[in-house]
Structure formats: C-alpha cells, structure tokens
Short mmCIF file of C-alpha atoms in Angstrom, two decimals:
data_model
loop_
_atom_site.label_atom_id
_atom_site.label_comp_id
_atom_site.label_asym_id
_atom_site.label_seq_id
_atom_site.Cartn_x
_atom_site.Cartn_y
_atom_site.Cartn_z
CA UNK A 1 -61.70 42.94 22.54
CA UNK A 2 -62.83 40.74 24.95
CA UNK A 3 -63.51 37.80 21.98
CA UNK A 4 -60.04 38.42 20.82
CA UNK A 5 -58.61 37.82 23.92
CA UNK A 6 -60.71 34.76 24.32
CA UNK A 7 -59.61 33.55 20.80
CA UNK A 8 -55.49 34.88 21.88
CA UNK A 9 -56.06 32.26 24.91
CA UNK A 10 -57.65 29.34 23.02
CA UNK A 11 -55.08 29.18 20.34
CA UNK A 12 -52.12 29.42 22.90
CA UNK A 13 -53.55 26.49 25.04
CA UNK A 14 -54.66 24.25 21.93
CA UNK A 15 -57.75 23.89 23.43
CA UNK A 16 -61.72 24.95 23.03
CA UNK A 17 -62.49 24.43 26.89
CA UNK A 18 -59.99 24.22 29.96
CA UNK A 19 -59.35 25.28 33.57
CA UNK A 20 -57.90 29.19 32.92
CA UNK A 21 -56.48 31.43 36.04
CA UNK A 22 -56.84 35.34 35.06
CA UNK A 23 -54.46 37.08 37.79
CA UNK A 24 -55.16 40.92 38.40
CA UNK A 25 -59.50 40.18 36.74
CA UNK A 26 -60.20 43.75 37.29
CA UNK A 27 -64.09 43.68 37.26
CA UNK A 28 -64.49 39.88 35.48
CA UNK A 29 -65.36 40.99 32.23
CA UNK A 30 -62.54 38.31 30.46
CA UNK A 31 -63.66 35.78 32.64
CA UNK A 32 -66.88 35.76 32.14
CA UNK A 33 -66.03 35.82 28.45
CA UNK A 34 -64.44 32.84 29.12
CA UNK A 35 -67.35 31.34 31.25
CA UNK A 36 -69.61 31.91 28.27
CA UNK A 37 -67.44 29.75 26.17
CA UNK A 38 -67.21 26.79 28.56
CA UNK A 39 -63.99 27.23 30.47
CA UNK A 40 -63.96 26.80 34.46
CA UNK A 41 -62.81 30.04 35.45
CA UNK A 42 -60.98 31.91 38.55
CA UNK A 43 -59.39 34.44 39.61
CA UNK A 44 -57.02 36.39 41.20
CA UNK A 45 -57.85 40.34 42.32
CA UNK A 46 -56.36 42.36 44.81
CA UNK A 47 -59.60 45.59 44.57
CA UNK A 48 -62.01 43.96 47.06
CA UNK A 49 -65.30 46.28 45.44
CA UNK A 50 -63.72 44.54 41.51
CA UNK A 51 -63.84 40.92 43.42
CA UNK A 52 -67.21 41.63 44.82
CA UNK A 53 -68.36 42.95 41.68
CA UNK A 54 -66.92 40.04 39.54
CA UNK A 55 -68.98 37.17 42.08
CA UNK A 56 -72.78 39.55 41.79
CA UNK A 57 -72.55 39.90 38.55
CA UNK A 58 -70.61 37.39 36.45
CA UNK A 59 -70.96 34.52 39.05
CA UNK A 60 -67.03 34.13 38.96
CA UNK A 61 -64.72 32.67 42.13
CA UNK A 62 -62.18 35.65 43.09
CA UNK A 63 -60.31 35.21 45.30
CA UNK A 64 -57.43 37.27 47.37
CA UNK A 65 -53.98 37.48 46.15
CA UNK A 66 -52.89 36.23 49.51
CA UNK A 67 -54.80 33.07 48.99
CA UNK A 68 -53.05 32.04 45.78
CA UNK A 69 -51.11 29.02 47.86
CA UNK A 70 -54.26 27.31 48.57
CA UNK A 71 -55.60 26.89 44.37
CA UNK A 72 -54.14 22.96 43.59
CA UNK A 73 -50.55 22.31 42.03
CA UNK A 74 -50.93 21.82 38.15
CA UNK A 75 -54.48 22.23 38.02
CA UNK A 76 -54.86 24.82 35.17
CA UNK A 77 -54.10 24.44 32.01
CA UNK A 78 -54.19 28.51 31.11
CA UNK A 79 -53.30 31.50 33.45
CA UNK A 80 -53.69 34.90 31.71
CA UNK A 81 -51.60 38.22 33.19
CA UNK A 82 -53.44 40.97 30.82
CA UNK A 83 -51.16 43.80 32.05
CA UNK A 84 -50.31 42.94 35.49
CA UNK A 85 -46.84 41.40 36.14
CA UNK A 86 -45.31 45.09 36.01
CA UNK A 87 -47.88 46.34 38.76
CA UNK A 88 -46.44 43.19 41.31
CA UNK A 89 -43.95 44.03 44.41
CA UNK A 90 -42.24 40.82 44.23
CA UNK A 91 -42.68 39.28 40.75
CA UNK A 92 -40.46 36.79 40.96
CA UNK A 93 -42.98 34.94 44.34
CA UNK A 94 -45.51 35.31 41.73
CA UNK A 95 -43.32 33.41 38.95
CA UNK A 96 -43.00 30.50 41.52
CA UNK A 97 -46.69 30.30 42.26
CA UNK A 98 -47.78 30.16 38.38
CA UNK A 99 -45.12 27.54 37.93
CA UNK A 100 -46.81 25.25 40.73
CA UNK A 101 -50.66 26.17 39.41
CA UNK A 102 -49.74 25.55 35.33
CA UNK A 103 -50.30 21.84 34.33
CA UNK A 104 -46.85 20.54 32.02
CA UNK A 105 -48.55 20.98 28.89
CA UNK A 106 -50.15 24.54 29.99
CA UNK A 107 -49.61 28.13 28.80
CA UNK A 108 -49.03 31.39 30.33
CA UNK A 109 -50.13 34.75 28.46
CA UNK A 110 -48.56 37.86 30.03
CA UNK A 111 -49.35 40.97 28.44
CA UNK A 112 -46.85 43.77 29.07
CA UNK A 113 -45.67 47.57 27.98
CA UNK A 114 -42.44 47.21 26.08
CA UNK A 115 -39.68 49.65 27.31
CA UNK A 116 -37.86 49.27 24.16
CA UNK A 117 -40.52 49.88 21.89
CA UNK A 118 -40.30 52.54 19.51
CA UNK A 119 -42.91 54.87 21.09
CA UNK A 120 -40.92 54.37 24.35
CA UNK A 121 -37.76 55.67 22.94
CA UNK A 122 -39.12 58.70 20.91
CA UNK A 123 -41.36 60.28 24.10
CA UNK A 124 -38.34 58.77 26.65
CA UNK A 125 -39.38 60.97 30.19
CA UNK A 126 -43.03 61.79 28.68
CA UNK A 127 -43.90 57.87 27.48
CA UNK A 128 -47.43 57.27 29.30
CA UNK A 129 -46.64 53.22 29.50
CA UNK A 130 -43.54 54.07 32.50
CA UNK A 131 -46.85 55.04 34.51
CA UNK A 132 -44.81 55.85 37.93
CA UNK A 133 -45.44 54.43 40.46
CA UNK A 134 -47.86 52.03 39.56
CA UNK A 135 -45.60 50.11 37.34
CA UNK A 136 -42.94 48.86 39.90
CA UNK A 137 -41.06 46.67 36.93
CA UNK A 138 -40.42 47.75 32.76
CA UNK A 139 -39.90 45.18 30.48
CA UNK A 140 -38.73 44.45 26.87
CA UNK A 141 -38.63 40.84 24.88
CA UNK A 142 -34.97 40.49 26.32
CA UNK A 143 -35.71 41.24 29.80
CA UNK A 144 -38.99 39.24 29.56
CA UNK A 145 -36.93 36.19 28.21
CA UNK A 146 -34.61 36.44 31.04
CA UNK A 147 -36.94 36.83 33.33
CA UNK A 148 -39.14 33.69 32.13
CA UNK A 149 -35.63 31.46 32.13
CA UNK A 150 -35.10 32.55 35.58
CA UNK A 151 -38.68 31.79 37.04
CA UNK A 152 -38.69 27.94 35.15
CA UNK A 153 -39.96 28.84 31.83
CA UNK A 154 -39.18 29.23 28.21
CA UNK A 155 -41.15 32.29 26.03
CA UNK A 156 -42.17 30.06 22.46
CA UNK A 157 -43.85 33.08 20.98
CA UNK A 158 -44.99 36.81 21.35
CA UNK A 159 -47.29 38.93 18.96
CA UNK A 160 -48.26 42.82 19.31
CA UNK A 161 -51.39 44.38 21.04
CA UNK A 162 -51.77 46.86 18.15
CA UNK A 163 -53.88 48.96 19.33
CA UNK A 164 -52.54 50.42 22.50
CA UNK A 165 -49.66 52.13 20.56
CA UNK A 166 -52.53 54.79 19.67
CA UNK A 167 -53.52 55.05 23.47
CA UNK A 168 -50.02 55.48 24.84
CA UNK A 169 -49.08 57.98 22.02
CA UNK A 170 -52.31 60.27 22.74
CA UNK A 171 -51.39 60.28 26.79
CA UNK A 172 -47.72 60.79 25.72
CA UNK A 173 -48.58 63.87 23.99
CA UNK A 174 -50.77 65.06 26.58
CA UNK A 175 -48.10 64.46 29.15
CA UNK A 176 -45.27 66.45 26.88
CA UNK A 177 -48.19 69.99 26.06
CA UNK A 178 -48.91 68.96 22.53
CA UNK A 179 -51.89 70.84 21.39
CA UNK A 180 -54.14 69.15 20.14
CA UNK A 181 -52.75 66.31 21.96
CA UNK A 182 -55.21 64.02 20.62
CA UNK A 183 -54.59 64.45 16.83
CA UNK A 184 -50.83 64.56 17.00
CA UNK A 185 -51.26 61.10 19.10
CA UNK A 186 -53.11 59.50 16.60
CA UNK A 187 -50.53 60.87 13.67
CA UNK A 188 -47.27 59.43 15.75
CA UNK A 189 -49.18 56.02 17.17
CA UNK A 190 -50.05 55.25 13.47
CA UNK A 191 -46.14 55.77 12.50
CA UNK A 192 -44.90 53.79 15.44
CA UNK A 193 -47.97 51.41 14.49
CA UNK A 194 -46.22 50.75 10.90
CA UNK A 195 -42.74 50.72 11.86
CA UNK A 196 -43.54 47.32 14.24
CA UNK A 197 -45.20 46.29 11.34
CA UNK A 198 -41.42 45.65 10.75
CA UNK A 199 -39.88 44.89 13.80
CA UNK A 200 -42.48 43.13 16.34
CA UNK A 201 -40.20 43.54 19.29
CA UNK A 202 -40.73 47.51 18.46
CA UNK A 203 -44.50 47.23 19.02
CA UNK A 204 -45.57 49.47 22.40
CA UNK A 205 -47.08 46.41 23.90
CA UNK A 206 -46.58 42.93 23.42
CA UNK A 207 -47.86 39.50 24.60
CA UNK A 208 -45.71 37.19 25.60
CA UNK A 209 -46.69 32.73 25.38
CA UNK A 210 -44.11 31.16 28.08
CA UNK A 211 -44.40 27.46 29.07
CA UNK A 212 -42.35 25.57 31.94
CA UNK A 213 -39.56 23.95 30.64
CA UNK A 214 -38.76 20.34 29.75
#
C-alpha cells in the first residue's frame, strides 16, 4: 500500500524525487516510504506520541499543525492529504495555507470518503465512512470541485481507492446487525466494487489531483 501510494504521488507530480508535505502523517510510515525513495520529506501531525514516534523511528521532521505558517511559500512541489481534509475544523484556513506552500507547477493529492458513492446511498444512516463526529465535512466529486475552485485550485483528475469499499461495507454491516457481518460485507463491497467499475464518481473513496490555477 504504502509503494502504491508512493507510485500515486510520483506520477501526479511528474517527478522521481521532490520536496512532498504529508498533512495528518499518522505514525510516518508514507513518509518514510517516501524518504527511502529520495524525496525531502515533512510533515504535518496534530497526535504528539504519532509526531514523536515518526522523528525516533523514521528520522522524519513533524511538526505541529499550528506551525504550518512558518514552512516557506512555494517550497514543495507535492503535499499529500491521505484522508484528512474531512477530519479539519476550518478547512477552508487549511486550503489557503497549501496554496502558499505548493510551488506553480505542484500537485495536491487529497484522499477522501465519497458521500455520493454507491455504498453511501444503499447503507444511508448505517454507512461507516459518515464516522460522526470525527468527520466534521462529507464530500463528493461535485462538492470537492467546488470546494477546490473556491480555495484557488482546479481538480485535473481523480481515480478510486478500490479497496476501502470492502472495509466500509464490512463496518456498515456491523453497524446495521448483519450476521455474519463480515461475509455479507465482503458480498455487497464486491457489488458496489463492480458497479464503480462503471461510474468512478460511484467508487466509496476517491482521490482527488488539484493544482492552483493559471
């Protein structure tokens, strides 16, 4: 996973090495990834024990969230949001602080649950992905898109994260008293999983490429 998400962030920037931001780096793990491959890395983390962790460990710079105004305007040319924007209070501050950080040419990866996926409408009240209240914000490609234009940027592509239709459909059967729970989430994630095979902005998560505009 974490090689895939290395390759996602290579082909997005157009670029083998680079100066990549991962906001919300959890324990490091993608960083160091990227380490190993030759990027200079930082990030952003808002668990103290996960920033402490990331710097004994992996060697990596993590800093605050409140001390994302001192890292230098334009200076990276990736910042990667694997499943974070939805968690922030004030997005929107956020939005405005990536703008500043991303070089012209850079990319932005945000990885998101998608309300409007077709999971999300068949479990509706029981979908695991509305995780309340630790998702403060829901969005779909439409929302997404507006949001980006709003915030300085344009979204050039999105692809689906596969996999976590499989996760969210096993939780959402939990969640609604399926027994077994487990077996009946594999049987609807692998339906939901074919019918974004047709329609992409159905997929339960999706990852969205935005870049500042011209």
């Amino acid at each position: 996973m974490l090689r895939r998400k290395r390759k996602i962030a290579e082909q997005a920037c157009g670029k083998k090495k680079g100066k990549i931001l991962d906001i919300g780096s959890g324990t490091g793990h993608f960083l160091a990834e990227m380490k190993r491959s030759g990027w200079e890395t930082s990030g952003i983390e808002i668990n103290e024990k996960a920033r402490q962790y990331s710097s004994s460990v992996h060697g990596l710079n993590i800093i605050d969230p409140g001390q994302i105004q001192f890292i230098p305007t334009s200076s990276c040319d990736c910042i990667t949001l694997w499943h974070t924007l939805e968690h922030f209070r004030y997005p929107f501050r956020y939005a405005e602080e990536i703008h500043r950080i991303l070089k012209p040419e850079g990319t932005c990866i945000i990885a998101l649950p998608n309300c409007s996926s077709h999971d999300a409408g068949h479990y509706r009240k029981f979908w695991a992905a509305w995780d309340v209240p630790r998702h403060l914000w829901h969005f779909s490609p439409a929302t997404l898109g507006f949001f980006a234009d709003k915030a300085g940027f344009m979204v050039k592509a999105f692809k689906s994260l596969p996999l976590d239709v499989f996760y969210i459909s096993i939780i959402s059967e939990k969640y609604r008293g399926t027994i077994p729970y487990f077996i009946w989430g594999l049987v609807r994630g692998f339906w939901f999983y074919l019918r974004s095979l047709m329609d992409r902005k159905g997929s339960s998560s999706l990852i969205y490429f935005i870049q500042k505009k011209s």
